[in-house]
Amino acid sequence: MKNVENEPIANAPKEKIMNRPIDICLFTLFLLLPLQFCETGYARTPCHIADPNDATLNVRDSPGGTVINRLVNGRLVYVDDTKKDSRGRSWALVSGDLNSEFRTWGWVFQSSLQCIDTNRFPRETISVKVLHSAGLLPQSAFGYKPFPISCDIVPNGWGVTISKELFSRYKSRGFSETAVCLGLGTDGINFDPETGKRLRVYQQAGDTFNLLYPLHLPDCFKTIKIIGSKNPQYLLRWRPTNCQIHFHPTTGVKINDPRLVELAAGGEAGPGTDEDNQSSTVSESRLKEILNGN
């Protein structure tokens, strides 16, 4: 048997890039339940390794096959496929990031995954027009002049540009420009990693990908660590470092090792955002208050 979280399956892709993100099927939040896939389309589900009997979970080369690896409890993975073995047991093929590299790990017991339904997370729906009025603009937006804080650190136009006024408020709290750009420009930041408190998040009006971005960053994100390459082709991995991380910022699940957090900013280059009379669930004046933490 190989050591814990060693190399993935032979010939697995180093990086698996898709048009981020992929639709996620509905699950019951924070419950350990069998996985289900949507009746149509391809679903990729965020889950944590959660073996109730051991600190690690065996990974196999096929459903019920040879053990090739072990994953620690709390590791965030994604479900790429499910199958049953000859004894009727359910298995899931899982993949995920480790040390800034994408890995297809192998097959694990489906019942040992704690899967989170991010589709059910509460959010505001905000148009580009309203975002722009508050000093925040998606890099991909058409018809708007980018703000001075360009946030080019986020690859391929998946981030935001930020007004000087909005950035100055974060700077006065001790945030670096890189920290603000990655924090506000990375989807999947839904919880305060220190306290586990749910953050206010938004989905851009007209977005069909369920991308959720934070509206206000807690102090945990004042400083960050970039994991791996600082100039990646697609995804820049990073984690916040200004607090004791007790909860995963994407799922809110309690974790015991900050290295289990690898946030990913960026994606494949794609078309820009073309807004046409999209409505918002929050007014321009209220959004400015929320961005200020009120």
PDB file of C-alpha atoms in Angstrom:
ATOM      1  CA  MET A   1       0.000   0.000   0.000  1.00  0.00           C
ATOM      2  CA  LYS A   2       1.255   3.469  -0.798  1.00  0.00           C
ATOM      3  CA  ASN A   3       1.658   6.251   1.733  1.00  0.00           C
ATOM      4  CA  VAL A   4      -1.096   8.701   2.544  1.00  0.00           C
ATOM      5  CA  GLU A   5      -1.934  11.112  -0.298  1.00  0.00           C
ATOM      6  CA  ASN A   6       0.901   9.945  -2.500  1.00  0.00           C
ATOM      7  CA  GLU A   7       0.843   9.975  -6.294  1.00  0.00           C
ATOM      8  CA  PRO A   8      -2.516   9.635  -8.074  1.00  0.00           C
ATOM      9  CA  ILE A   9      -3.519   6.913 -10.510  1.00  0.00           C
ATOM     10  CA  ALA A  10      -0.913   6.408 -13.220  1.00  0.00           C
ATOM     11  CA  ASN A  11      -1.483   8.487 -16.369  1.00  0.00           C
ATOM     12  CA  ALA A  12      -4.102  10.665 -14.648  1.00  0.00           C
ATOM     13  CA  PRO A  13      -4.190  14.220 -16.014  1.00  0.00           C
ATOM     14  CA  LYS A  14      -2.133  16.779 -14.113  1.00  0.00           C
ATOM     15  CA  GLU A  15      -4.773  19.416 -14.695  1.00  0.00           C
ATOM     16  CA  LYS A  16      -8.398  18.915 -15.597  1.00  0.00           C
ATOM     17  CA  ILE A  17      -9.878  22.186 -16.799  1.00  0.00           C
ATOM     18  CA  MET A  18     -13.511  22.542 -17.655  1.00  0.00           C
ATOM     19  CA  ASN A  19     -15.763  25.544 -18.133  1.00  0.00           C
ATOM     20  CA  ARG A  20     -15.962  26.383 -14.433  1.00  0.00           C
ATOM     21  CA  PRO A  21     -17.974  25.492 -12.588  1.00  0.00           C
ATOM     22  CA  ILE A  22     -20.052  22.478 -13.553  1.00  0.00           C
ATOM     23  CA  ASP A  23     -23.662  22.128 -12.455  1.00  0.00           C
ATOM     24  CA  ILE A  24     -23.967  20.442  -9.072  1.00  0.00           C
ATOM     25  CA  CYS A  25     -26.867  18.171  -8.164  1.00  0.00           C
ATOM     26  CA  LEU A  26     -28.923  18.866  -5.064  1.00  0.00           C
ATOM     27  CA  PHE A  27     -27.817  17.306  -1.808  1.00  0.00           C
ATOM     28  CA  THR A  28     -28.894  17.781   1.786  1.00  0.00           C
ATOM     29  CA  LEU A  29     -26.522  20.264   3.410  1.00  0.00           C
ATOM     30  CA  PHE A  30     -23.930  18.858   5.813  1.00  0.00           C
ATOM     31  CA  LEU A  31     -25.461  15.376   5.934  1.00  0.00           C
ATOM     32  CA  LEU A  32     -23.535  12.231   5.123  1.00  0.00           C
ATOM     33  CA  LEU A  33     -25.740  10.827   2.362  1.00  0.00           C
ATOM     34  CA  PRO A  34     -25.385   8.573  -0.672  1.00  0.00           C
ATOM     35  CA  LEU A  35     -24.470  10.552  -3.756  1.00  0.00           C
ATOM     36  CA  GLN A  36     -26.952  11.153  -6.515  1.00  0.00           C
ATOM     37  CA  PHE A  37     -26.396  12.463  -9.984  1.00  0.00           C
ATOM     38  CA  CYS A  38     -28.672  14.677 -12.007  1.00  0.00           C
ATOM     39  CA  GLU A  39     -30.969  12.876 -14.400  1.00  0.00           C
ATOM     40  CA  THR A  40     -29.468  14.827 -17.269  1.00  0.00           C
ATOM     41  CA  GLY A  41     -26.054  16.340 -17.736  1.00  0.00           C
ATOM     42  CA  TYR A  42     -22.792  15.873 -15.892  1.00  0.00           C
ATOM     43  CA  ALA A  43     -22.458  16.747 -12.231  1.00  0.00           C
ATOM     44  CA  ARG A  44     -19.323  17.245 -10.191  1.00  0.00           C
ATOM     45  CA  THR A  45     -19.970  17.378  -6.478  1.00  0.00           C
ATOM     46  CA  PRO A  46     -17.796  18.937  -3.722  1.00  0.00           C
ATOM     47  CA  CYS A  47     -17.292  16.454  -0.905  1.00  0.00           C
ATOM     48  CA  HIS A  48     -15.038  15.934   2.097  1.00  0.00           C
ATOM     49  CA  ILE A  49     -13.380  12.645   2.961  1.00  0.00           C
ATOM     50  CA  ALA A  50     -15.175  11.489   6.127  1.00  0.00           C
ATOM     51  CA  ASP A  51     -14.265   7.969   7.201  1.00  0.00           C
ATOM     52  CA  PRO A  52     -16.034   7.377  10.542  1.00  0.00           C
ATOM     53  CA  ASN A  53     -13.705   4.503  11.458  1.00  0.00           C
ATOM     54  CA  ASP A  54     -10.259   5.840  10.570  1.00  0.00           C
ATOM     55  CA  ALA A  55      -8.295   9.063  10.047  1.00  0.00           C
ATOM     56  CA  THR A  56      -7.728   8.101   6.414  1.00  0.00           C
ATOM     57  CA  LEU A  57      -9.804   6.505   3.667  1.00  0.00           C
ATOM     58  CA  ASN A  58      -8.538   3.817   1.303  1.00  0.00           C
ATOM     59  CA  VAL A  59      -8.451   4.721  -2.385  1.00  0.00           C
ATOM     60  CA  ARG A  60      -8.647   1.905  -4.942  1.00  0.00           C
ATOM     61  CA  ASP A  61      -7.812   1.542  -8.625  1.00  0.00           C
ATOM     62  CA  SER A  62     -11.356   0.345  -9.381  1.00  0.00           C
ATOM     63  CA  PRO A  63     -14.556  -0.285  -7.415  1.00  0.00           C
ATOM     64  CA  GLY A  64     -13.554  -2.921  -4.857  1.00  0.00           C
ATOM     65  CA  GLY A  65     -10.092  -3.136  -6.427  1.00  0.00           C
ATOM     66  CA  THR A  66      -6.532  -2.822  -5.134  1.00  0.00           C
ATOM     67  CA  VAL A  67      -5.742  -0.130  -2.554  1.00  0.00           C
ATOM     68  CA  ILE A  68      -3.380   2.378  -4.190  1.00  0.00           C
ATOM     69  CA  ASN A  69      -3.576   5.326  -1.816  1.00  0.00           C
ATOM     70  CA  ARG A  70      -5.213   6.842   1.250  1.00  0.00           C
ATOM     71  CA  LEU A  71      -6.825  10.256   1.684  1.00  0.00           C
ATOM     72  CA  VAL A  72      -7.020  12.056   5.023  1.00  0.00           C
ATOM     73  CA  ASN A  73     -10.335  13.012   6.565  1.00  0.00           C
ATOM     74  CA  GLY A  74     -11.302  16.553   5.624  1.00  0.00           C
ATOM     75  CA  ARG A  75      -9.669  16.476   2.188  1.00  0.00           C
ATOM     76  CA  LEU A  76     -11.927  18.236  -0.345  1.00  0.00           C
ATOM     77  CA  VAL A  77     -12.590  16.144  -3.435  1.00  0.00           C
ATOM     78  CA  TYR A  78     -14.995  16.119  -6.364  1.00  0.00           C
ATOM     79  CA  VAL A  79     -17.058  13.187  -7.569  1.00  0.00           C
ATOM     80  CA  ASP A  80     -16.478  12.374 -11.223  1.00  0.00           C
ATOM     81  CA  ASP A  81     -18.335   9.061 -11.467  1.00  0.00           C
ATOM     82  CA  THR A  82     -20.191   6.459  -9.379  1.00  0.00           C
ATOM     83  CA  LYS A  83     -20.457   2.684  -9.763  1.00  0.00           C
ATOM     84  CA  LYS A  84     -21.519  -0.407  -7.844  1.00  0.00           C
ATOM     85  CA  ASP A  85     -19.267  -3.426  -7.402  1.00  0.00           C
ATOM     86  CA  SER A  86     -20.281  -7.096  -7.700  1.00  0.00           C
ATOM     87  CA  ARG A  87     -21.452  -7.058  -4.066  1.00  0.00           C
ATOM     88  CA  GLY A  88     -23.752  -4.090  -4.641  1.00  0.00           C
ATOM     89  CA  ARG A  89     -21.586  -1.576  -2.765  1.00  0.00           C
ATOM     90  CA  SER A  90     -21.520   2.006  -4.036  1.00  0.00           C
ATOM     91  CA  TRP A  91     -18.222   3.624  -5.035  1.00  0.00           C
ATOM     92  CA  ALA A  92     -17.246   7.106  -6.199  1.00  0.00           C
ATOM     93  CA  LEU A  93     -14.349   8.141  -8.440  1.00  0.00           C
ATOM     94  CA  VAL A  94     -12.863  11.255  -6.815  1.00  0.00           C
ATOM     95  CA  SER A  95     -10.407  13.950  -7.859  1.00  0.00           C
ATOM     96  CA  GLY A  96      -9.073  17.173  -6.407  1.00  0.00           C
ATOM     97  CA  ASP A  97      -6.133  19.464  -5.749  1.00  0.00           C
ATOM     98  CA  LEU A  98      -3.034  18.747  -3.682  1.00  0.00           C
ATOM     99  CA  ASN A  99      -0.066  21.114  -3.579  1.00  0.00           C
ATOM    100  CA  SER A 100      -1.540  23.114  -6.502  1.00  0.00           C
ATOM    101  CA  GLU A 101      -1.824  20.084  -8.801  1.00  0.00           C
ATOM    102  CA  PHE A 102      -5.040  18.458  -9.937  1.00  0.00           C
ATOM    103  CA  ARG A 103      -5.139  14.725  -9.247  1.00  0.00           C
ATOM    104  CA  THR A 104      -7.542  11.951 -10.105  1.00  0.00           C
ATOM    105  CA  TRP A 105      -7.212   9.894  -6.941  1.00  0.00           C
ATOM    106  CA  GLY A 106      -9.271   6.788  -7.589  1.00  0.00           C
ATOM    107  CA  TRP A 107     -12.316   5.008  -6.138  1.00  0.00           C
ATOM    108  CA  VAL A 108     -13.575   5.345  -2.558  1.00  0.00           C
ATOM    109  CA  PHE A 109     -16.601   4.168  -0.595  1.00  0.00           C
ATOM    110  CA  GLN A 110     -19.428   6.518  -1.475  1.00  0.00           C
ATOM    111  CA  SER A 111     -20.771   6.361   2.082  1.00  0.00           C
ATOM    112  CA  SER A 112     -17.506   7.866   3.405  1.00  0.00           C
ATOM    113  CA  LEU A 113     -18.027  11.192   1.650  1.00  0.00           C
ATOM    114  CA  GLN A 114     -19.670  14.247   3.213  1.00  0.00           C
ATOM    115  CA  CYS A 115     -21.097  16.148   0.269  1.00  0.00           C
ATOM    116  CA  ILE A 116     -22.291  19.739   0.310  1.00  0.00           C
ATOM    117  CA  ASP A 117     -25.070  21.267  -1.759  1.00  0.00           C
ATOM    118  CA  THR A 118     -23.722  24.703  -2.650  1.00  0.00           C
ATOM    119  CA  ASN A 119     -26.734  25.260  -4.914  1.00  0.00           C
ATOM    120  CA  ARG A 120     -28.818  25.841  -1.809  1.00  0.00           C
ATOM    121  CA  PHE A 121     -26.568  28.456  -0.256  1.00  0.00           C
ATOM    122  CA  PRO A 122     -28.391  31.792   0.149  1.00  0.00           C
ATOM    123  CA  ARG A 123     -27.094  34.538  -2.114  1.00  0.00           C
ATOM    124  CA  GLU A 124     -27.867  37.912  -3.620  1.00  0.00           C
ATOM    125  CA  THR A 125     -28.300  38.157  -7.377  1.00  0.00           C
ATOM    126  CA  ILE A 126     -26.597  41.332  -8.576  1.00  0.00           C
ATOM    127  CA  SER A 127     -26.323  42.891 -12.020  1.00  0.00           C
ATOM    128  CA  VAL A 128     -23.083  44.236 -13.462  1.00  0.00           C
ATOM    129  CA  LYS A 129     -24.594  47.736 -13.364  1.00  0.00           C
ATOM    130  CA  VAL A 130     -25.208  47.572  -9.619  1.00  0.00           C
ATOM    131  CA  LEU A 131     -21.818  45.979  -8.931  1.00  0.00           C
ATOM    132  CA  HIS A 132     -20.121  48.718 -10.934  1.00  0.00           C
ATOM    133  CA  SER A 133     -21.942  51.443  -9.002  1.00  0.00           C
ATOM    134  CA  ALA A 134     -20.450  50.050  -5.776  1.00  0.00           C
ATOM    135  CA  GLY A 135     -16.868  49.862  -7.074  1.00  0.00           C
ATOM    136  CA  LEU A 136     -16.719  46.224  -8.136  1.00  0.00           C
ATOM    137  CA  LEU A 137     -16.663  45.034 -11.753  1.00  0.00           C
ATOM    138  CA  PRO A 138     -16.222  41.559 -13.276  1.00  0.00           C
ATOM    139  CA  GLN A 139     -13.149  41.556 -15.516  1.00  0.00           C
ATOM    140  CA  SER A 140     -15.241  39.969 -18.269  1.00  0.00           C
ATOM    141  CA  ALA A 141     -17.934  42.678 -18.343  1.00  0.00           C
ATOM    142  CA  PHE A 142     -18.607  44.376 -21.681  1.00  0.00           C
ATOM    143  CA  GLY A 143     -19.292  48.090 -21.996  1.00  0.00           C
ATOM    144  CA  TYR A 144     -17.654  49.250 -18.748  1.00  0.00           C
ATOM    145  CA  LYS A 145     -14.276  50.844 -18.138  1.00  0.00           C
ATOM    146  CA  PRO A 146     -12.248  48.686 -15.723  1.00  0.00           C
ATOM    147  CA  PHE A 147     -11.461  50.146 -12.313  1.00  0.00           C
ATOM    148  CA  PRO A 148      -7.851  51.165 -11.468  1.00  0.00           C
ATOM    149  CA  ILE A 149      -7.193  48.077  -9.323  1.00  0.00           C
ATOM    150  CA  SER A 150      -7.015  45.632 -12.224  1.00  0.00           C
ATOM    151  CA  CYS A 151      -6.433  42.379 -10.296  1.00  0.00           C
ATOM    152  CA  ASP A 152      -4.611  40.802 -13.231  1.00  0.00           C
ATOM    153  CA  ILE A 153      -3.270  38.136 -10.874  1.00  0.00           C
ATOM    154  CA  VAL A 154      -6.488  36.166 -11.510  1.00  0.00           C
ATOM    155  CA  PRO A 155      -5.987  34.220 -14.786  1.00  0.00           C
ATOM    156  CA  ASN A 156      -8.042  34.645 -17.945  1.00  0.00           C
ATOM    157  CA  GLY A 157     -10.475  37.357 -16.863  1.00  0.00           C
ATOM    158  CA  TRP A 158     -12.331  35.386 -14.173  1.00  0.00           C
ATOM    159  CA  GLY A 159     -11.703  37.971 -11.459  1.00  0.00           C
ATOM    160  CA  VAL A 160     -12.830  41.531 -10.768  1.00  0.00           C
ATOM    161  CA  THR A 161     -11.503  45.051 -11.005  1.00  0.00           C
ATOM    162  CA  ILE A 162     -11.865  47.278  -7.948  1.00  0.00           C
ATOM    163  CA  SER A 163     -12.285  50.998  -7.411  1.00  0.00           C
ATOM    164  CA  LYS A 164      -9.674  52.944  -5.452  1.00  0.00           C
ATOM    165  CA  GLU A 165     -12.314  53.826  -2.873  1.00  0.00           C
ATOM    166  CA  LEU A 166     -13.260  50.197  -2.198  1.00  0.00           C
ATOM    167  CA  PHE A 167      -9.636  49.096  -2.087  1.00  0.00           C
ATOM    168  CA  SER A 168      -8.686  51.908   0.297  1.00  0.00           C
ATOM    169  CA  ARG A 169     -11.176  50.591   2.848  1.00  0.00           C
ATOM    170  CA  TYR A 170      -9.545  47.177   2.748  1.00  0.00           C
ATOM    171  CA  LYS A 171      -6.058  48.706   2.794  1.00  0.00           C
ATOM    172  CA  SER A 172      -6.934  50.619   5.982  1.00  0.00           C
ATOM    173  CA  ARG A 173      -7.770  47.243   7.576  1.00  0.00           C
ATOM    174  CA  GLY A 174      -4.355  45.841   6.611  1.00  0.00           C
ATOM    175  CA  PHE A 175      -5.199  43.989   3.394  1.00  0.00           C
ATOM    176  CA  SER A 176      -2.672  43.770   0.570  1.00  0.00           C
ATOM    177  CA  GLU A 177      -3.830  44.393  -2.991  1.00  0.00           C
ATOM    178  CA  THR A 178      -3.176  40.754  -3.875  1.00  0.00           C
ATOM    179  CA  ALA A 179      -5.291  39.568  -0.941  1.00  0.00           C
ATOM    180  CA  VAL A 180      -8.235  41.794  -1.896  1.00  0.00           C
ATOM    181  CA  CYS A 181      -8.040  40.810  -5.560  1.00  0.00           C
ATOM    182  CA  LEU A 182      -7.942  37.092  -4.845  1.00  0.00           C
ATOM    183  CA  GLY A 183     -10.521  37.291  -2.062  1.00  0.00           C
ATOM    184  CA  LEU A 184     -13.122  39.231  -4.047  1.00  0.00           C
ATOM    185  CA  GLY A 185     -12.246  37.554  -7.355  1.00  0.00           C
ATOM    186  CA  THR A 186     -12.404  33.884  -6.333  1.00  0.00           C
ATOM    187  CA  ASP A 187     -15.660  31.962  -6.326  1.00  0.00           C
ATOM    188  CA  GLY A 188     -16.330  29.498  -3.529  1.00  0.00           C
ATOM    189  CA  ILE A 189     -15.523  31.705  -0.519  1.00  0.00           C
ATOM    190  CA  ASN A 190     -18.717  31.143   1.447  1.00  0.00           C
ATOM    191  CA  PHE A 191     -17.598  30.944   5.094  1.00  0.00           C
ATOM    192  CA  ASP A 192     -15.192  32.640   7.494  1.00  0.00           C
ATOM    193  CA  PRO A 193     -12.397  30.041   7.861  1.00  0.00           C
ATOM    194  CA  GLU A 194     -11.775  31.051  11.484  1.00  0.00           C
ATOM    195  CA  THR A 195     -15.311  31.142  12.889  1.00  0.00           C
ATOM    196  CA  GLY A 196     -17.332  29.149  10.371  1.00  0.00           C
ATOM    197  CA  LYS A 197     -19.759  32.048  10.019  1.00  0.00           C
ATOM    198  CA  ARG A 198     -21.589  32.110   6.699  1.00  0.00           C
ATOM    199  CA  LEU A 199     -20.530  35.054   4.525  1.00  0.00           C
ATOM    200  CA  ARG A 200     -22.829  37.140   2.373  1.00  0.00           C
ATOM    201  CA  VAL A 201     -22.246  36.050  -1.211  1.00  0.00           C
ATOM    202  CA  TYR A 202     -23.616  36.963  -4.588  1.00  0.00           C
ATOM    203  CA  GLN A 203     -24.228  35.425  -7.969  1.00  0.00           C
ATOM    204  CA  GLN A 204     -23.946  37.659 -10.995  1.00  0.00           C
ATOM    205  CA  ALA A 205     -27.313  38.195 -12.669  1.00  0.00           C
ATOM    206  CA  GLY A 206     -27.600  36.016 -15.762  1.00  0.00           C
ATOM    207  CA  ASP A 207     -24.893  33.581 -14.582  1.00  0.00           C
ATOM    208  CA  THR A 208     -25.908  29.972 -15.193  1.00  0.00           C
ATOM    209  CA  PHE A 209     -22.814  28.427 -13.596  1.00  0.00           C
ATOM    210  CA  ASN A 210     -23.722  28.998  -9.921  1.00  0.00           C
ATOM    211  CA  LEU A 211     -20.542  30.992  -9.234  1.00  0.00           C
ATOM    212  CA  LEU A 212     -20.760  32.493  -5.762  1.00  0.00           C
ATOM    213  CA  TYR A 213     -18.443  35.368  -4.777  1.00  0.00           C
ATOM    214  CA  PRO A 214     -18.039  37.018  -1.352  1.00  0.00           C
ATOM    215  CA  LEU A 215     -19.415  40.516  -0.813  1.00  0.00           C
ATOM    216  CA  HIS A 216     -17.181  41.258   2.163  1.00  0.00           C
ATOM    217  CA  LEU A 217     -13.940  39.649   3.340  1.00  0.00           C
ATOM    218  CA  PRO A 218     -13.246  38.882   7.015  1.00  0.00           C
ATOM    219  CA  ASP A 219      -9.835  39.648   8.499  1.00  0.00           C
ATOM    220  CA  CYS A 220      -8.664  36.071   7.934  1.00  0.00           C
ATOM    221  CA  PHE A 221      -8.058  37.094   4.298  1.00  0.00           C
ATOM    222  CA  LYS A 222      -5.732  40.030   5.092  1.00  0.00           C
ATOM    223  CA  THR A 223      -2.769  37.890   4.112  1.00  0.00           C
ATOM    224  CA  ILE A 224      -2.657  34.958   1.714  1.00  0.00           C
ATOM    225  CA  LYS A 225      -0.270  32.280   0.506  1.00  0.00           C
ATOM    226  CA  ILE A 226      -0.057  31.354  -3.163  1.00  0.00           C
ATOM    227  CA  ILE A 227       0.339  27.608  -3.623  1.00  0.00           C
ATOM    228  CA  GLY A 228       2.458  26.515  -6.561  1.00  0.00           C
ATOM    229  CA  SER A 229       3.018  28.701  -9.622  1.00  0.00           C
ATOM    230  CA  LYS A 230       2.289  32.428  -9.388  1.00  0.00           C
ATOM    231  CA  ASN A 231       1.703  32.503 -13.159  1.00  0.00           C
ATOM    232  CA  PRO A 232      -0.434  29.448 -13.940  1.00  0.00           C
ATOM    233  CA  GLN A 233      -2.093  28.871 -17.283  1.00  0.00           C
ATOM    234  CA  TYR A 234      -5.557  28.378 -15.829  1.00  0.00           C
ATOM    235  CA  LEU A 235      -5.959  28.250 -12.057  1.00  0.00           C
ATOM    236  CA  LEU A 236      -4.046  30.042  -9.327  1.00  0.00           C
ATOM    237  CA  ARG A 237      -4.292  28.170  -6.029  1.00  0.00           C
ATOM    238  CA  TRP A 238      -4.084  29.984  -2.712  1.00  0.00           C
ATOM    239  CA  ARG A 239      -5.250  30.067   0.902  1.00  0.00           C
ATOM    240  CA  PRO A 240      -5.789  32.772   3.556  1.00  0.00           C
ATOM    241  CA  THR A 241      -3.168  32.937   6.306  1.00  0.00           C
ATOM    242  CA  ASN A 242      -4.225  35.668   8.749  1.00  0.00           C
ATOM    243  CA  CYS A 243      -6.091  33.377  11.143  1.00  0.00           C
ATOM    244  CA  GLN A 244      -6.345  29.890  12.547  1.00  0.00           C
ATOM    245  CA  ILE A 245      -8.291  27.976   9.908  1.00  0.00           C
ATOM    246  CA  HIS A 246     -10.938  25.792  11.541  1.00  0.00           C
ATOM    247  CA  PHE A 247     -13.503  25.592   8.735  1.00  0.00           C
ATOM    248  CA  HIS A 248     -13.248  25.110   4.993  1.00  0.00           C
ATOM    249  CA  PRO A 249     -14.200  28.444   3.367  1.00  0.00           C
ATOM    250  CA  THR A 250     -16.067  26.737   0.528  1.00  0.00           C
ATOM    251  CA  THR A 251     -18.236  24.277   2.446  1.00  0.00           C
ATOM    252  CA  GLY A 252     -18.159  25.417   6.080  1.00  0.00           C
ATOM    253  CA  VAL A 253     -17.120  21.918   7.169  1.00  0.00           C
ATOM    254  CA  LYS A 254     -14.822  21.805  10.196  1.00  0.00           C
ATOM    255  CA  ILE A 255     -11.227  20.825   9.324  1.00  0.00           C
ATOM    256  CA  ASN A 256      -8.082  20.347  11.400  1.00  0.00           C
ATOM    257  CA  ASP A 257      -5.322  21.295   8.958  1.00  0.00           C
ATOM    258  CA  PRO A 258      -5.072  24.592   6.989  1.00  0.00           C
ATOM    259  CA  ARG A 259      -3.279  22.755   4.195  1.00  0.00           C
ATOM    260  CA  LEU A 260      -6.619  21.172   3.328  1.00  0.00           C
ATOM    261  CA  VAL A 261      -7.660  24.562   1.905  1.00  0.00           C
ATOM    262  CA  GLU A 262      -6.660  25.239  -1.703  1.00  0.00           C
ATOM    263  CA  LEU A 263      -8.862  27.914  -3.254  1.00  0.00           C
ATOM    264  CA  ALA A 264      -8.697  28.264  -7.047  1.00  0.00           C
ATOM    265  CA  ALA A 265      -8.922  31.585  -8.877  1.00  0.00           C
ATOM    266  CA  GLY A 266      -9.271  31.689 -12.653  1.00  0.00           C
ATOM    267  CA  GLY A 267     -10.293  29.201 -15.305  1.00  0.00           C
ATOM    268  CA  GLU A 268     -10.207  28.734 -19.035  1.00  0.00           C
ATOM    269  CA  ALA A 269     -10.391  31.837 -21.182  1.00  0.00           C
ATOM    270  CA  GLY A 270     -13.951  32.359 -22.328  1.00  0.00           C
ATOM    271  CA  PRO A 271     -16.447  34.906 -23.632  1.00  0.00           C
ATOM    272  CA  GLY A 272     -17.104  38.117 -21.755  1.00  0.00           C
ATOM    273  CA  THR A 273     -20.176  39.007 -19.757  1.00  0.00           C
ATOM    274  CA  ASP A 274     -22.863  40.693 -21.831  1.00  0.00           C
ATOM    275  CA  GLU A 275     -25.600  42.045 -19.587  1.00  0.00           C
ATOM    276  CA  ASP A 276     -29.005  42.966 -20.947  1.00  0.00           C
ATOM    277  CA  ASN A 277     -31.485  44.470 -18.459  1.00  0.00           C
ATOM    278  CA  GLN A 278     -30.593  42.077 -15.659  1.00  0.00           C
ATOM    279  CA  SER A 279     -32.263  42.772 -12.321  1.00  0.00           C
ATOM    280  CA  SER A 280     -30.752  42.683  -8.828  1.00  0.00           C
ATOM    281  CA  THR A 281     -32.015  41.572  -5.443  1.00  0.00           C
ATOM    282  CA  VAL A 282     -30.178  44.438  -3.745  1.00  0.00           C
ATOM    283  CA  SER A 283     -30.109  48.184  -4.454  1.00  0.00           C
ATOM    284  CA  GLU A 284     -26.997  50.186  -5.315  1.00  0.00           C
ATOM    285  CA  SER A 285     -27.040  52.002  -1.954  1.00  0.00           C
ATOM    286  CA  ARG A 286     -27.517  48.791   0.029  1.00  0.00           C
ATOM    287  CA  LEU A 287     -24.742  47.027  -1.873  1.00  0.00           C
ATOM    288  CA  LYS A 288     -22.307  49.781  -0.913  1.00  0.00           C
ATOM    289  CA  GLU A 289     -23.224  49.212   2.740  1.00  0.00           C
ATOM    290  CA  ILE A 290     -22.732  45.458   2.403  1.00  0.00           C
ATOM    291  CA  LEU A 291     -19.337  45.882   0.729  1.00  0.00           C
ATOM    292  CA  ASN A 292     -18.352  48.029   3.709  1.00  0.00           C
ATOM    293  CA  GLY A 293     -19.301  45.213   6.063  1.00  0.00           C
ATOM    294  CA  ASN A 294     -22.603  46.682   7.236  1.00  0.00           C
TER     295      ASN A 294
END
